[in-house]
CSV table of C-alpha atoms in Angstrom, one decimal:
chain,number,residue,atom,x,y,z
A,1,MET,CA,13.0,12.3,33.3
A,2,SER,CA,16.7,11.9,33.5
A,3,VAL,CA,18.5,9.3,35.6
A,4,VAL,CA,21.5,10.6,37.6
A,5,VAL,CA,24.1,8.1,38.8
A,6,TYR,CA,27.0,9.4,41.1
A,7,GLY,CA,26.3,13.0,39.9
A,8,LYS,CA,26.4,12.1,36.2
A,9,ARG,CA,23.5,11.4,33.8
A,10,SER,CA,23.5,7.7,32.9
A,11,PRO,CA,24.1,7.0,29.2
A,12,GLY,CA,20.7,5.3,28.7
A,13,ALA,CA,18.7,8.1,30.3
A,14,GLU,CA,16.2,9.9,28.1
A,15,PRO,CA,16.0,13.4,29.6
A,16,GLY,CA,12.4,14.3,28.5
A,17,LEU,CA,12.8,14.1,24.8
A,18,ARG,CA,9.4,13.5,23.2
A,19,THR,CA,10.2,12.1,19.7
A,20,PRO,CA,12.0,9.0,18.7
A,21,GLU,CA,14.1,11.0,16.3
A,22,ALA,CA,15.5,13.2,19.1
A,23,ARG,CA,16.2,10.1,21.2
A,24,MET,CA,18.0,8.5,18.2
A,25,LEU,CA,20.2,11.6,17.7
A,26,LEU,CA,21.0,11.8,21.4
A,27,ALA,CA,22.1,8.1,21.3
A,28,GLU,CA,24.3,8.9,18.4
A,29,PHE,CA,25.8,11.9,20.0
A,30,ARG,CA,26.6,9.7,23.0
A,31,GLY,CA,28.0,6.9,20.9
A,32,ASP,CA,25.3,4.4,22.1
A,33,GLU,CA,25.2,2.2,19.0
A,34,GLU,CA,22.8,-0.4,20.4
A,35,ARG,CA,20.2,2.3,21.3
A,36,TRP,CA,20.9,4.1,18.0
A,37,ARG,CA,20.2,0.9,16.0
A,38,ARG,CA,17.0,0.2,17.8
A,39,LEU,CA,15.7,3.8,17.4
A,40,SER,CA,16.9,4.0,13.8
A,41,ALA,CA,15.0,0.8,12.9
A,42,GLU,CA,11.9,2.3,14.6
A,43,LEU,CA,12.2,5.5,12.6
A,44,GLU,CA,12.6,3.5,9.4
A,45,ARG,CA,9.7,1.2,10.2
A,46,GLU,CA,7.3,4.0,11.1
A,47,LYS,CA,8.5,6.1,8.1
A,48,TYR,CA,9.6,9.0,10.2
A,49,GLY,CA,11.5,11.8,8.6
A,50,LEU,CA,14.3,13.5,10.6
A,51,ASP,CA,12.5,16.8,11.1
A,52,VAL,CA,14.1,17.2,14.5
A,53,MET,CA,17.5,16.8,13.0
A,54,GLN,CA,16.8,19.4,10.4
A,55,ALA,CA,15.6,21.9,13.0
A,56,ALA,CA,18.5,21.1,15.4
A,57,PHE,CA,20.9,21.8,12.5
A,58,ARG,CA,19.2,25.1,11.7
A,59,LEU,CA,19.4,26.1,15.4
A,60,ALA,CA,23.0,25.1,15.7
A,61,VAL,CA,23.9,27.0,12.5
A,62,LEU,CA,22.2,30.1,13.8
A,63,ARG,CA,24.0,29.8,17.1
A,64,ARG,CA,27.4,29.3,15.4
A,65,PHE,CA,27.1,31.7,12.4
A,66,GLY,CA,24.1,34.0,13.1
A,67,GLY,CA,24.5,37.7,13.0
A,68,GLY,CA,26.4,39.1,10.0
A,69,VAL,CA,28.3,36.0,9.1
A,70,GLU,CA,31.1,36.2,6.6
A,71,LEU,CA,30.9,33.6,3.8
A,72,ARG,CA,34.6,32.9,4.5
A,73,ASP,CA,33.7,31.7,7.9
A,74,VAL,CA,31.3,29.1,6.4
A,75,THR,CA,33.9,28.0,3.9
A,76,GLY,CA,36.5,27.7,6.6
A,77,PHE,CA,34.2,25.7,8.8
A,78,VAL,CA,33.4,23.2,6.0
A,79,ARG,CA,37.1,23.0,5.0
A,80,GLU,CA,38.1,22.2,8.7
A,81,PHE,CA,35.3,19.5,8.9
A,82,ASN,CA,36.5,17.8,5.7
A,83,ALA,CA,40.2,17.9,6.9
A,84,ALA,CA,39.2,16.3,10.2
A,85,VAL,CA,37.1,13.4,8.9
A,86,PRO,CA,38.0,10.2,7.0
A,87,GLU,CA,37.8,10.7,3.2
A,88,GLU,CA,34.6,8.6,2.9
A,89,ALA,CA,32.8,10.9,5.4
A,90,ARG,CA,33.7,14.2,3.7
A,91,VAL,CA,30.9,16.4,2.3
A,92,PRO,CA,30.9,18.2,-1.0
A,93,PRO,CA,32.2,21.7,-0.1
A,94,ARG,CA,29.9,23.7,-2.4
A,95,GLU,CA,26.7,21.8,-1.3
A,96,ALA,CA,27.8,21.9,2.4
A,97,GLU,CA,28.2,25.7,2.3
A,98,ALA,CA,24.8,26.0,0.6
A,99,ALA,CA,23.2,23.9,3.3
A,100,ILE,CA,24.6,26.2,6.0
A,101,ARG,CA,23.6,29.3,4.0
A,102,VAL,CA,20.0,28.0,3.6
A,103,SER,CA,19.7,27.9,7.3
A,104,LEU,CA,21.0,31.5,7.5
A,105,GLY,CA,18.1,32.7,5.3
A,106,GLU,CA,19.2,32.0,1.7
A,107,GLU,CA,16.4,29.6,1.0
A,108,HIS,CA,16.7,29.9,-2.8
A,109,LEU,CA,19.9,27.8,-2.6
A,110,VAL,CA,17.8,24.7,-1.5
A,111,GLU,CA,16.8,24.3,-5.2
A,112,SER,CA,20.4,23.8,-6.2
A,113,MET,CA,20.7,20.3,-4.6
A,114,ALA,CA,18.7,17.1,-4.2
A,115,GLY,CA,16.8,16.7,-0.9
A,116,GLU,CA,18.7,13.5,0.0
A,117,VAL,CA,22.1,15.3,-0.5
A,118,LEU,CA,20.9,18.2,1.7
A,119,GLY,CA,19.7,15.9,4.4
A,120,ASN,CA,22.9,13.9,4.5
A,121,ILE,CA,25.1,17.0,4.6
A,122,ARG,CA,23.0,18.5,7.4
A,123,TYR,CA,23.2,15.2,9.3
A,124,ALA,CA,27.0,15.1,9.1
A,125,LEU,CA,27.5,18.7,9.9
A,126,LEU,CA,25.2,18.7,12.9
A,127,PHE,CA,27.8,16.7,14.8
A,128,ALA,CA,30.6,19.0,13.7
A,129,LEU,CA,28.6,22.0,14.8
A,130,ALA,CA,28.0,20.4,18.2
A,131,ASP,CA,31.7,19.9,18.5
A,132,ASP,CA,32.6,23.3,17.3
A,133,LEU,CA,30.2,24.9,19.8
A,134,GLY,CA,31.6,22.8,22.6
A,135,LEU,CA,28.1,21.4,23.5
A,136,ASN,CA,28.1,19.1,26.5
A,137,ASP,CA,25.4,16.5,27.2
A,138,ASP,CA,23.0,19.0,28.8
A,139,ASP,CA,23.5,21.5,25.9
A,140,LEU,CA,22.8,18.7,23.4
A,141,VAL,CA,19.6,17.8,25.2
A,142,GLY,CA,18.6,21.5,25.2
A,143,LEU,CA,19.3,21.8,21.5
A,144,LEU,CA,17.2,18.7,20.7
A,145,ARG,CA,14.4,19.9,23.0
A,146,SER,CA,14.4,23.2,21.2
A,147,ALA,CA,14.3,21.5,17.9
A,148,GLU,CA,11.4,19.3,19.0
A,149,ASP,CA,9.5,22.5,20.1
A,150,VAL,CA,10.1,24.1,16.7
A,151,ILE,CA,8.8,21.0,14.9
A,152,LEU,CA,5.9,20.1,17.3
A,153,THR,CA,4.7,23.7,17.4
A,154,GLY,CA,5.0,24.0,13.7
A,155,ARG,CA,2.9,20.9,13.1
A,156,GLN,CA,0.2,22.1,15.5
A,157,ILE,CA,-0.2,25.4,13.7
A,158,GLY,CA,0.7,24.3,10.2
A,159,LEU,CA,3.9,26.4,9.7
A,160,PHE,CA,5.9,24.2,7.3
A,161,GLY,CA,4.8,25.4,3.9
A,162,SER,CA,7.6,25.2,1.3
A,163,LEU,CA,10.1,23.6,3.7
A,164,ALA,CA,7.9,20.5,4.4
A,165,ASP,CA,9.3,18.4,1.6
A,166,GLU,CA,12.9,19.5,2.3
A,167,TRP,CA,12.6,18.7,6.0
A,168,SER,CA,11.1,15.2,5.5
A,169,THR,CA,14.3,13.8,4.1
A,170,VAL,CA,15.6,10.8,6.0
A,171,PRO,CA,19.4,10.9,5.7
A,172,ARG,CA,21.2,7.6,5.1
A,173,THR,CA,24.2,6.9,7.2
A,174,GLY,CA,25.9,4.4,4.9
A,175,GLY,CA,23.8,1.4,5.7
A,176,ASP,CA,23.8,-0.1,9.2
A,177,ARG,CA,26.2,2.1,11.1
A,178,MET,CA,26.1,5.5,12.7
A,179,HIS,CA,27.4,8.6,11.0
A,180,TRP,CA,31.1,9.3,11.5
A,181,ARG,CA,31.8,12.2,13.8
A,182,ARG,CA,34.8,13.3,15.8
A,183,GLY,CA,35.1,13.4,19.6
A,184,ARG,CA,31.5,12.6,20.4
A,185,GLY,CA,30.2,9.9,22.7
A,186,GLY,CA,33.4,7.8,22.9
A,187,GLY,CA,33.3,6.2,19.6
A,188,GLU,CA,33.4,6.6,15.8
A,189,GLY,CA,30.1,4.9,15.1
A,190,ARG,CA,31.6,1.8,13.5
């Protein structure tokens, strides 16, 4: 249930998200560091993976690049991301392109990188994809709800197979701060 104040959703509102990982991602998108820290600690304590993040990344990639993508588009997107972020937040281009291509159906590329690297790249690029797609607060909530549906339905009917280990990676955000991202939630997560 979301809370509306003067026609706008209040920053602390949780609009029907069912998992702590989705609520944590929403807090980070909004730049709510206090809420992000609390939910991040809960995820760490309960040993949650960020399955919802992985599914949201996949859905955002399909929305952005789906349907006959040119590899040049993927390379250009990664290059633009790296040019826009501080040096310490940049992602290795080759691995970042592979992470996107895995979500477009080239699963064999997942074997070319460590699970933690793949998880960290997806985590960073999820915010860039949201910016690139121009997702507003309601769109972000919709994306996270869809990702929850994918994960919760898959768990109920046992769909994860070979991706289970890959999707269970908990990306690290450089210790005790949110991941850097541009133009999201009014802060840089520091």
